[in-house]
Short mmCIF file of C-alpha atoms in Angstrom, two decimals:
data_model
loop_
_atom_site.label_atom_id
_atom_site.label_comp_id
_atom_site.label_asym_id
_atom_site.label_seq_id
_atom_site.Cartn_x
_atom_site.Cartn_y
_atom_site.Cartn_z
CA UNK A 264 -72.13 78.99 38.95
CA UNK A 265 -75.22 76.81 39.06
CA UNK A 266 -77.38 76.07 42.06
CA UNK A 267 -81.07 75.26 42.24
CA UNK A 268 -82.15 78.91 42.54
CA UNK A 269 -80.56 79.60 39.15
CA UNK A 270 -82.12 76.46 37.67
CA UNK A 271 -85.59 77.62 38.70
CA UNK A 272 -84.90 81.19 37.59
CA UNK A 273 -83.74 80.02 34.17
CA UNK A 274 -86.61 77.56 33.71
CA UNK A 275 -89.23 80.16 34.62
CA UNK A 276 -87.62 82.62 32.21
CA UNK A 277 -87.65 80.03 29.40
CA UNK A 278 -91.25 79.05 30.16
CA UNK A 279 -92.29 82.69 29.80
CA UNK A 280 -90.16 83.33 26.72
CA UNK A 281 -91.41 80.22 24.91
CA UNK A 282 -94.98 80.16 26.21
CA UNK A 283 -96.36 80.35 22.66
CA UNK A 284 -94.33 77.24 21.75
CA UNK A 285 -95.87 74.94 24.39
CA UNK A 286 -92.92 74.38 26.76
CA UNK A 287 -92.36 71.10 28.61
CA UNK A 288 -90.09 70.87 31.67
CA UNK A 289 -88.42 67.49 32.31
CA UNK A 290 -86.10 66.15 35.03
CA UNK A 291 -83.87 63.14 34.21
CA UNK A 292 -83.12 61.96 37.77
CA UNK A 293 -80.31 61.85 40.33
CA UNK A 294 -81.91 64.54 42.47
CA UNK A 295 -80.45 62.91 45.58
CA UNK A 296 -76.84 63.29 46.74
CA UNK A 297 -74.13 65.80 45.97
CA UNK A 298 -74.43 68.40 48.73
CA UNK A 299 -74.54 68.70 52.48
CA UNK A 300 -78.21 69.65 52.19
CA UNK A 301 -79.12 66.15 51.08
CA UNK A 302 -76.81 64.47 53.57
CA UNK A 303 -78.51 66.27 56.45
CA UNK A 304 -82.11 66.67 55.23
CA UNK A 305 -82.59 63.80 52.75
CA UNK A 306 -85.68 63.50 50.56
CA UNK A 307 -87.77 66.09 52.39
CA UNK A 308 -85.68 69.10 51.35
CA UNK A 309 -85.33 67.65 47.84
CA UNK A 310 -89.05 67.17 47.27
CA UNK A 311 -89.91 70.49 48.97
CA UNK A 312 -87.86 72.55 46.55
CA UNK A 313 -88.72 70.45 43.50
CA UNK A 314 -92.39 71.03 44.32
CA UNK A 315 -91.92 74.81 44.15
CA UNK A 316 -91.61 74.38 40.38
CA UNK A 317 -92.91 70.90 39.52
CA UNK A 318 -91.54 69.33 36.36
CA UNK A 319 -94.00 67.90 33.86
CA UNK A 320 -92.31 64.53 34.42
CA UNK A 321 -89.42 63.16 36.49
CA UNK A 322 -87.58 59.87 36.16
CA UNK A 323 -85.51 58.17 38.84
CA UNK A 324 -81.72 58.00 38.86
CA UNK A 325 -79.57 55.39 40.56
CA UNK A 326 -78.77 57.78 43.43
CA UNK A 327 -82.44 57.94 44.41
CA UNK A 328 -81.87 54.41 45.77
CA UNK A 329 -78.75 55.22 47.81
CA UNK A 330 -80.71 54.82 51.04
CA UNK A 331 -82.74 51.85 49.86
CA UNK A 332 -86.44 51.52 49.21
CA UNK A 333 -87.31 53.28 52.47
CA UNK A 334 -85.22 56.24 51.34
CA UNK A 335 -87.02 56.76 48.03
CA UNK A 336 -90.67 55.89 48.82
CA UNK A 337 -91.33 59.04 50.93
CA UNK A 338 -89.84 61.12 48.12
CA UNK A 339 -92.17 59.52 45.58
CA UNK A 340 -95.14 60.11 47.87
CA UNK A 341 -94.26 63.77 48.44
CA UNK A 342 -93.41 64.75 44.87
CA UNK A 343 -96.07 66.66 42.94
CA UNK A 344 -94.62 65.75 39.54
CA UNK A 345 -95.52 62.44 37.88
CA UNK A 346 -92.63 59.98 38.20
CA UNK A 347 -92.09 57.78 35.14
CA UNK A 348 -90.01 54.58 35.03
CA UNK A 349 -91.08 51.83 32.64
CA UNK A 350 -88.36 49.23 33.14
CA UNK A 351 -88.63 48.39 36.85
CA UNK A 352 -90.14 45.11 38.04
CA UNK A 353 -91.37 45.83 41.58
CA UNK A 354 -93.27 42.56 42.08
CA UNK A 355 -91.09 41.71 45.09
CA UNK A 356 -91.04 45.22 46.55
CA UNK A 357 -94.65 46.11 47.46
CA UNK A 358 -93.63 49.44 49.02
CA UNK A 359 -92.71 50.70 45.55
CA UNK A 360 -95.91 49.59 43.88
CA UNK A 361 -98.21 52.38 42.74
CA UNK A 362 -95.65 55.12 43.46
CA UNK A 363 -94.71 55.73 39.82
CA UNK A 364 -95.93 54.91 36.32
CA UNK A 365 -94.43 53.73 33.05
CA UNK A 366 -95.33 56.90 31.18
CA UNK A 367 -97.42 60.03 31.33
CA UNK A 368 -99.38 61.78 28.58
CA UNK A 369 -99.53 65.56 28.50
CA UNK A 370 -101.21 67.85 25.97
CA UNK A 371 -99.62 70.84 24.30
CA UNK A 372 -101.12 72.76 21.40
CA UNK A 373 -103.82 70.15 20.93
CA UNK A 374 -101.31 67.30 20.62
CA UNK A 375 -100.74 64.37 22.93
CA UNK A 376 -97.15 63.91 24.06
CA UNK A 377 -96.15 60.62 25.67
CA UNK A 378 -93.21 60.71 28.08
CA UNK A 379 -91.69 57.31 28.91
CA UNK A 380 -89.18 56.97 31.74
CA UNK A 381 -86.29 54.49 31.92
CA UNK A 382 -83.40 53.86 34.29
CA UNK A 383 -80.18 51.94 33.59
CA UNK A 384 -80.75 48.18 33.47
CA UNK A 385 -77.74 47.66 35.80
CA UNK A 386 -78.98 50.01 38.52
CA UNK A 387 -79.06 47.05 40.91
CA UNK A 388 -75.23 47.05 40.73
CA UNK A 389 -75.00 50.79 41.36
CA UNK A 390 -77.20 51.38 44.38
CA UNK A 391 -79.30 49.80 47.15
CA UNK A 392 -82.28 48.64 45.11
CA UNK A 393 -83.09 45.58 47.26
CA UNK A 394 -85.44 43.21 45.39
CA UNK A 395 -86.24 45.47 42.45
CA UNK A 396 -85.41 44.13 38.99
CA UNK A 397 -84.33 46.37 36.11
CA UNK A 398 -85.28 45.36 32.58
CA UNK A 399 -83.91 45.97 29.09
CA UNK A 400 -84.64 49.55 28.13
CA UNK A 401 -85.26 49.22 24.40
CA UNK A 402 -87.77 46.36 24.53
CA UNK A 403 -89.76 48.12 27.25
CA UNK A 404 -89.74 51.47 25.43
CA UNK A 405 -90.92 49.94 22.16
CA UNK A 406 -93.81 48.19 23.90
CA UNK A 407 -94.87 51.31 25.80
CA UNK A 408 -94.48 53.56 22.76
CA UNK A 409 -96.72 51.23 20.73
CA UNK A 410 -99.35 51.38 23.48
CA UNK A 411 -99.18 55.18 23.58
CA UNK A 412 -99.46 55.49 19.81
CA UNK A 413 -102.49 53.22 19.82
CA UNK A 414 -104.09 55.63 22.28
CA UNK A 415 -103.65 58.73 20.16
CA UNK A 416 -100.22 59.97 21.21
CA UNK A 417 -98.41 61.62 18.30
CA UNK A 418 -95.10 62.63 19.93
CA UNK A 419 -92.99 60.29 22.08
CA UNK A 420 -90.21 61.46 24.40
CA UNK A 421 -88.01 59.16 26.48
CA UNK A 422 -86.81 60.52 29.82
CA UNK A 423 -83.71 58.45 30.46
CA UNK A 424 -81.28 57.93 33.30
CA UNK A 425 -79.19 55.42 31.36
CA UNK A 426 -76.21 57.37 30.03
CA UNK A 427 -75.28 58.58 26.57
CA UNK A 428 -74.27 55.18 25.16
CA UNK A 429 -77.66 53.64 25.88
CA UNK A 430 -79.44 56.87 24.92
CA UNK A 431 -77.92 56.59 21.44
CA UNK A 432 -79.08 52.98 21.23
CA UNK A 433 -82.59 54.01 22.25
CA UNK A 434 -82.67 56.69 19.55
CA UNK A 435 -81.50 54.12 16.98
CA UNK A 436 -83.61 51.18 18.11
CA UNK A 437 -86.93 52.79 19.05
CA UNK A 438 -88.56 54.03 15.85
CA UNK A 439 -91.49 55.75 17.55
CA UNK A 440 -89.28 57.88 19.81
CA UNK A 441 -88.67 61.45 18.69
CA UNK A 442 -86.42 62.66 21.51
CA UNK A 443 -84.34 61.13 24.31
CA UNK A 444 -83.72 63.48 27.24
CA UNK A 445 -80.84 61.85 29.09
CA UNK A 446 -78.80 61.85 32.26
CA UNK A 447 -76.47 59.59 34.28
CA UNK A 448 -73.30 59.91 32.18
CA UNK A 449 -72.96 63.68 32.79
CA UNK A 450 -72.40 64.15 29.06
CA UNK A 451 -72.01 67.68 27.77
CA UNK A 452 -73.44 68.25 24.30
CA UNK A 453 -73.09 71.69 22.73
CA UNK A 454 -73.11 73.61 19.46
CA UNK A 455 -70.40 76.18 18.80
CA UNK A 456 -67.41 77.30 20.81
CA UNK A 457 -67.12 76.15 24.43
CA UNK A 458 -64.54 78.82 25.27
CA UNK A 459 -65.28 80.14 28.74
CA UNK A 460 -67.45 77.16 29.64
CA UNK A 461 -66.50 74.65 32.36
CA UNK A 462 -66.95 71.56 30.15
CA UNK A 463 -65.75 70.30 26.78
CA UNK A 464 -68.49 69.11 24.43
CA UNK A 465 -68.53 65.44 23.47
CA UNK A 466 -70.86 66.00 20.51
CA UNK A 467 -73.42 68.37 19.04
CA UNK A 468 -76.70 69.31 20.75
CA UNK A 469 -78.74 67.36 19.95
CA UNK A 470 -77.05 64.17 18.78
CA UNK A 471 -78.92 63.18 15.62
CA UNK A 472 -79.36 59.46 15.00
CA UNK A 473 -80.36 58.39 11.48
CA UNK A 474 -82.82 55.52 11.20
CA UNK A 475 -83.89 53.31 8.36
CA UNK A 476 -86.63 54.99 6.37
CA UNK A 477 -85.28 58.49 6.91
CA UNK A 478 -86.72 59.21 10.36
CA UNK A 479 -84.39 60.74 12.90
CA UNK A 480 -84.07 60.31 16.64
CA UNK A 481 -82.57 63.06 18.78
CA UNK A 482 -80.59 62.78 22.02
CA UNK A 483 -79.89 65.60 24.47
CA UNK A 484 -77.91 65.84 27.70
CA UNK A 485 -76.69 68.93 29.55
CA UNK A 486 -73.73 67.92 31.73
CA UNK A 487 -74.28 67.77 35.51
CA UNK A 488 -74.28 69.56 38.88
CA UNK A 489 -76.65 72.35 37.67
CA UNK A 490 -73.94 73.99 35.58
CA UNK A 491 -76.34 73.97 32.63
CA UNK A 492 -79.96 73.32 31.80
CA UNK A 493 -80.86 71.89 28.42
CA UNK A 494 -83.13 73.73 26.00
CA UNK A 495 -84.39 72.32 22.72
CA UNK A 496 -87.29 73.37 20.51
CA UNK A 497 -88.86 70.73 18.26
CA UNK A 498 -91.10 71.39 15.27
CA UNK A 499 -93.56 68.78 13.98
CA UNK A 500 -95.73 68.73 10.87
CA UNK A 501 -99.47 68.04 10.94
CA UNK A 502 -98.84 64.30 10.76
CA UNK A 503 -96.68 64.40 13.90
CA UNK A 504 -93.38 63.94 12.07
CA UNK A 505 -90.36 65.73 13.48
CA UNK A 506 -89.14 68.12 10.79
CA UNK A 507 -86.90 70.70 12.48
CA UNK A 508 -85.20 71.56 15.77
CA UNK A 509 -82.89 74.07 17.39
CA UNK A 510 -81.39 74.55 20.82
CA UNK A 511 -78.38 74.51 23.12
CA UNK A 512 -77.72 74.16 26.84
CA UNK A 513 -77.99 77.36 28.89
CA UNK A 514 -74.91 78.06 31.02
CA UNK A 515 -75.95 79.02 34.55
CA UNK A 516 -73.17 81.47 35.35
CA UNK A 517 -73.39 84.54 37.59
CA UNK A 518 -75.29 86.46 34.88
CA UNK A 519 -78.33 84.19 35.39
CA UNK A 520 -80.50 85.60 38.21
CA UNK A 521 -81.38 83.40 41.15
CA UNK A 522 -85.10 82.89 41.62
CA UNK A 523 -86.30 85.12 44.45
CA UNK A 524 -88.88 82.66 45.79
CA UNK A 525 -86.29 79.91 46.07
CA UNK A 526 -83.86 82.24 47.85
CA UNK A 527 -86.55 83.22 50.38
CA UNK A 528 -87.56 79.62 50.98
CA UNK A 529 -83.93 78.62 51.56
CA UNK A 530 -83.50 80.91 54.57
CA UNK A 531 -85.07 78.76 57.34
CA UNK A 532 -83.50 75.58 55.97
CA UNK A 533 -80.09 77.23 55.63
CA UNK A 534 -79.97 78.13 59.32
CA UNK A 535 -80.13 74.45 60.26
CA UNK A 536 -77.65 73.40 57.59
CA UNK A 537 -75.04 76.08 58.28
CA UNK A 538 -74.55 75.08 61.91
CA UNK A 539 -72.96 71.79 60.83
CA UNK A 540 -71.80 72.67 57.33
CA UNK A 541 -69.43 75.44 58.40
CA UNK A 542 -67.67 73.38 61.05
CA UNK A 543 -63.88 73.27 60.49
CA UNK A 544 -62.64 69.69 60.04
CA UNK A 545 -59.09 70.10 58.77
CA UNK A 546 -56.89 71.57 56.09
CA UNK A 547 -54.87 70.57 53.04
CA UNK A 548 -51.69 72.10 51.67
CA UNK A 549 -52.58 71.01 48.14
CA UNK A 550 -55.66 70.59 45.98
CA UNK A 551 -56.90 67.02 46.26
CA UNK A 552 -57.86 66.66 42.62
CA UNK A 553 -60.47 64.36 41.14
CA UNK A 554 -59.63 65.35 37.56
CA UNK A 555 -56.96 62.67 37.00
CA UNK A 556 -58.70 59.80 38.82
CA UNK A 557 -60.11 58.15 35.68
CA UNK A 558 -56.80 58.04 33.84
CA UNK A 559 -54.37 56.88 36.51
CA UNK A 560 -53.21 57.44 40.05
CA UNK A 561 -54.57 60.65 41.61
CA UNK A 562 -53.78 62.30 44.92
CA UNK A 563 -57.42 62.41 46.03
CA UNK A 564 -57.76 58.68 45.38
CA UNK A 565 -54.55 58.06 47.32
CA UNK A 566 -55.90 60.14 50.20
CA UNK A 567 -59.17 58.19 50.42
CA UNK A 568 -57.57 54.73 50.02
CA UNK A 569 -54.85 55.62 52.55
CA UNK A 570 -57.57 56.76 54.97
CA UNK A 571 -59.21 53.32 54.74
CA UNK A 572 -55.96 51.68 55.85
CA UNK A 573 -55.21 54.33 58.46
CA UNK A 574 -58.58 53.70 60.10
CA UNK A 575 -57.57 50.09 60.78
CA UNK A 576 -53.95 50.55 61.88
CA UNK A 577 -54.94 50.74 65.56
CA UNK A 578 -56.87 47.47 65.23
CA UNK A 579 -53.91 45.14 64.62
CA UNK A 580 -54.66 41.76 66.20
CA UNK A 581 -51.13 40.84 67.35
CA UNK A 582 -47.70 42.32 67.95
CA UNK A 583 -46.55 40.74 64.67
CA UNK A 584 -48.91 43.00 62.67
CA UNK A 585 -48.54 46.74 62.10
CA UNK A 586 -52.19 47.01 60.99
CA UNK A 587 -55.40 45.02 60.72
CA UNK A 588 -55.56 45.71 56.96
CA UNK A 589 -52.77 46.87 54.64
CA UNK A 590 -54.63 47.43 51.35
CA UNK A 591 -57.28 50.07 50.65
CA UNK A 592 -59.22 50.27 47.38
CA UNK A 593 -61.64 52.90 46.08
CA UNK A 594 -62.57 54.35 42.69
CA UNK A 595 -63.41 57.63 41.02
CA UNK A 596 -67.15 57.12 41.47
CA UNK A 597 -66.92 57.64 45.22
CA UNK A 598 -65.37 61.09 44.83
CA UNK A 599 -67.66 63.68 43.30
CA UNK A 600 -65.55 66.87 43.29
CA UNK A 601 -62.02 67.93 44.17
CA UNK A 602 -61.10 69.26 47.61
CA UNK A 603 -59.55 72.73 47.65
CA UNK A 604 -56.31 73.58 49.41
CA UNK A 605 -56.45 75.48 52.69
CA UNK A 606 -59.03 75.27 55.46
CA UNK A 607 -61.73 72.64 54.94
CA UNK A 608 -65.24 72.51 56.38
CA UNK A 609 -67.60 69.61 56.92
CA UNK A 610 -69.55 70.91 53.91
CA UNK A 611 -66.42 70.73 51.71
CA UNK A 612 -65.79 67.14 52.78
CA UNK A 613 -69.37 65.93 52.34
CA UNK A 614 -69.69 67.64 48.95
CA UNK A 615 -66.51 65.92 47.72
CA UNK A 616 -67.31 62.50 49.24
CA UNK A 617 -71.09 62.51 49.80
CA UNK A 618 -71.81 58.81 50.21
CA UNK A 619 -72.34 57.49 53.70
CA UNK A 620 -70.67 54.16 53.04
CA UNK A 621 -69.15 51.96 55.68
CA UNK A 622 -65.51 50.93 55.29
CA UNK A 623 -65.52 47.14 55.36
CA UNK A 624 -62.75 44.55 55.21
CA UNK A 625 -62.48 41.06 53.76
CA UNK A 626 -59.81 38.52 52.88
CA UNK A 627 -59.13 38.05 49.18
CA UNK A 628 -56.97 35.51 47.38
CA UNK A 629 -54.11 37.02 45.39
CA UNK A 630 -55.40 35.75 42.05
CA UNK A 631 -58.63 37.72 42.51
CA UNK A 632 -56.73 40.83 43.55
CA UNK A 633 -54.74 40.49 40.33
CA UNK A 634 -57.99 40.12 38.37
CA UNK A 635 -59.26 43.34 39.95
CA UNK A 636 -56.11 45.15 38.86
CA UNK A 637 -56.47 43.77 35.33
CA UNK A 638 -60.09 44.94 35.27
CA UNK A 639 -58.97 48.40 36.37
CA UNK A 640 -56.43 48.50 33.53
CA UNK A 641 -59.19 47.65 31.04
CA UNK A 642 -61.43 50.47 32.28
CA UNK A 643 -59.14 53.39 31.48
CA UNK A 644 -60.97 56.74 31.47
CA UNK A 645 -64.00 55.44 33.39
CA UNK A 646 -65.11 55.59 37.02
CA UNK A 647 -63.96 51.97 37.42
CA UNK A 648 -60.23 52.80 37.47
CA UNK A 649 -59.08 51.72 40.94
CA UNK A 650 -57.35 54.04 43.37
CA UNK A 651 -55.27 52.00 45.79
CA UNK A 652 -53.23 52.06 48.96
CA UNK A 653 -50.76 49.28 49.72
CA UNK A 654 -50.19 48.09 46.15
CA UNK A 655 -47.52 49.27 43.71
CA UNK A 656 -48.60 48.31 40.21
CA UNK A 657 -47.22 48.98 36.74
CA UNK A 658 -49.67 48.70 33.81
CA UNK A 659 -49.07 48.46 30.08
CA UNK A 660 -52.41 49.39 28.50
CA UNK A 661 -51.17 48.51 25.01
CA UNK A 662 -51.17 44.82 25.92
CA UNK A 663 -54.23 42.59 25.38
CA UNK A 664 -56.90 42.58 28.09
CA UNK A 665 -55.94 40.30 30.96
CA UNK A 666 -52.21 40.83 30.37
CA UNK A 667 -51.82 44.50 31.26
CA UNK A 668 -50.39 44.18 34.76
CA UNK A 669 -46.61 44.23 34.30
CA UNK A 670 -45.66 44.08 37.99
CA UNK A 671 -47.62 44.23 41.23
CA UNK A 672 -46.13 44.48 44.72
CA UNK A 673 -48.26 44.30 47.85
CA UNK A 674 -47.61 45.85 51.25
CA UNK A 675 -47.31 43.21 53.96
CA UNK A 676 -49.73 43.09 56.87
CA UNK A 677 -48.18 40.46 59.16
CA UNK A 678 -44.94 42.37 59.65
CA UNK A 679 -43.73 44.88 62.20
CA UNK A 680 -42.35 47.28 59.58
CA UNK A 681 -44.36 47.75 56.35
CA UNK A 682 -42.59 46.58 53.19
CA UNK A 683 -43.63 45.61 49.68
CA UNK A 684 -43.46 42.07 48.31
CA UNK A 685 -44.42 40.60 44.91
CA UNK A 686 -48.12 39.77 44.71
CA UNK A 687 -48.60 36.02 45.23
CA UNK A 688 -51.70 34.65 43.44
CA UNK A 689 -51.97 31.90 46.07
CA UNK A 690 -51.62 34.13 49.13
CA UNK A 691 -54.52 35.75 50.99
CA UNK A 692 -54.67 39.52 51.47
CA UNK A 693 -56.93 41.64 53.67
CA UNK A 694 -58.54 44.56 51.83
CA UNK A 695 -60.58 47.59 52.96
CA UNK A 696 -63.24 49.03 50.65
CA UNK A 697 -66.25 51.31 50.86
CA UNK A 698 -69.44 49.26 50.98
#
């Protein structure tokens, strides 16, 4: 299912089918990462194929900054679509200045539509954003929407890479906004039965947020990884008030044709990619599953955290140590898909763990290690649940926050034979993490 050729095929079909209804094509960010294509070819392959069917507006996601400012600026310069992000302060990053705008105004059916872009205000904690500052979304949107309205815009759309929780707050707290087109949280919204679909719907499509005075704000998201594209049709009266809507995500299964132009254009790029992508790197007797990693210990998380420790076992500094580091820590966010059982290629590995992080070590006092475990216990069912090697921990999630670690035993480092000992808040432990 999915794939960019199907995305383009479906979008072109919808543009033709709804041409009398003034279609608008939007992209909510995170166009970087996820496949071997990006790992090998970076922004140039991404912008090249996006430019074959330019969106009417694009916002940036946190992954666009995974290779720093120098990794995103060439992408911004190459992209034919207007890039909109209103809540970035780039005063200390001159390379970013002038490469994007707060909003764009397009015309459809004689009406001006303002599209405001926003990115999560904590993006600096999620990626390599250097000296960029990220501002509160709602205050920025309200200011920009007021400016657009004063300049004759009658319809306001927010293109958001903030996640469904903030998208709902935007719809509730920004009275001039008619629609929030969201990303980041990979939320699947859908109407009707999801039987036969790969995702379970969190809510209806769109989410309807009631505001004081009777006006409504709508929120849409369409999952992730090109499994779906979102489609919504909005109807406005002569005064520019939203009065009706209908829509649902389109499932990009094998019945959706791949766009022929995209398939032709892929051929020369694919030759370069396949040489490395198809290289055999190993095998697994079991599926290394990501599915359970947000709700507890998972075998894929164990595999990655164990690999961190394994990398350092040959670097022990004395004969009294069996390893240089005995604890490895990762989380669900670093693993994007499961790894199948059987023979594995470089492409399989990079698709499952796409980030080119280094594995770094540091010494950490036991009390802070305990705090990290407590934090993990408080983040059940999120990407922040820790996957660990070298710690045996029992949680009781019914206890109050800060008291959920029942027992924690740590694998020794300065010992010839590994064994587990109770975590000592005053001791110092060496930890390996992806950085």
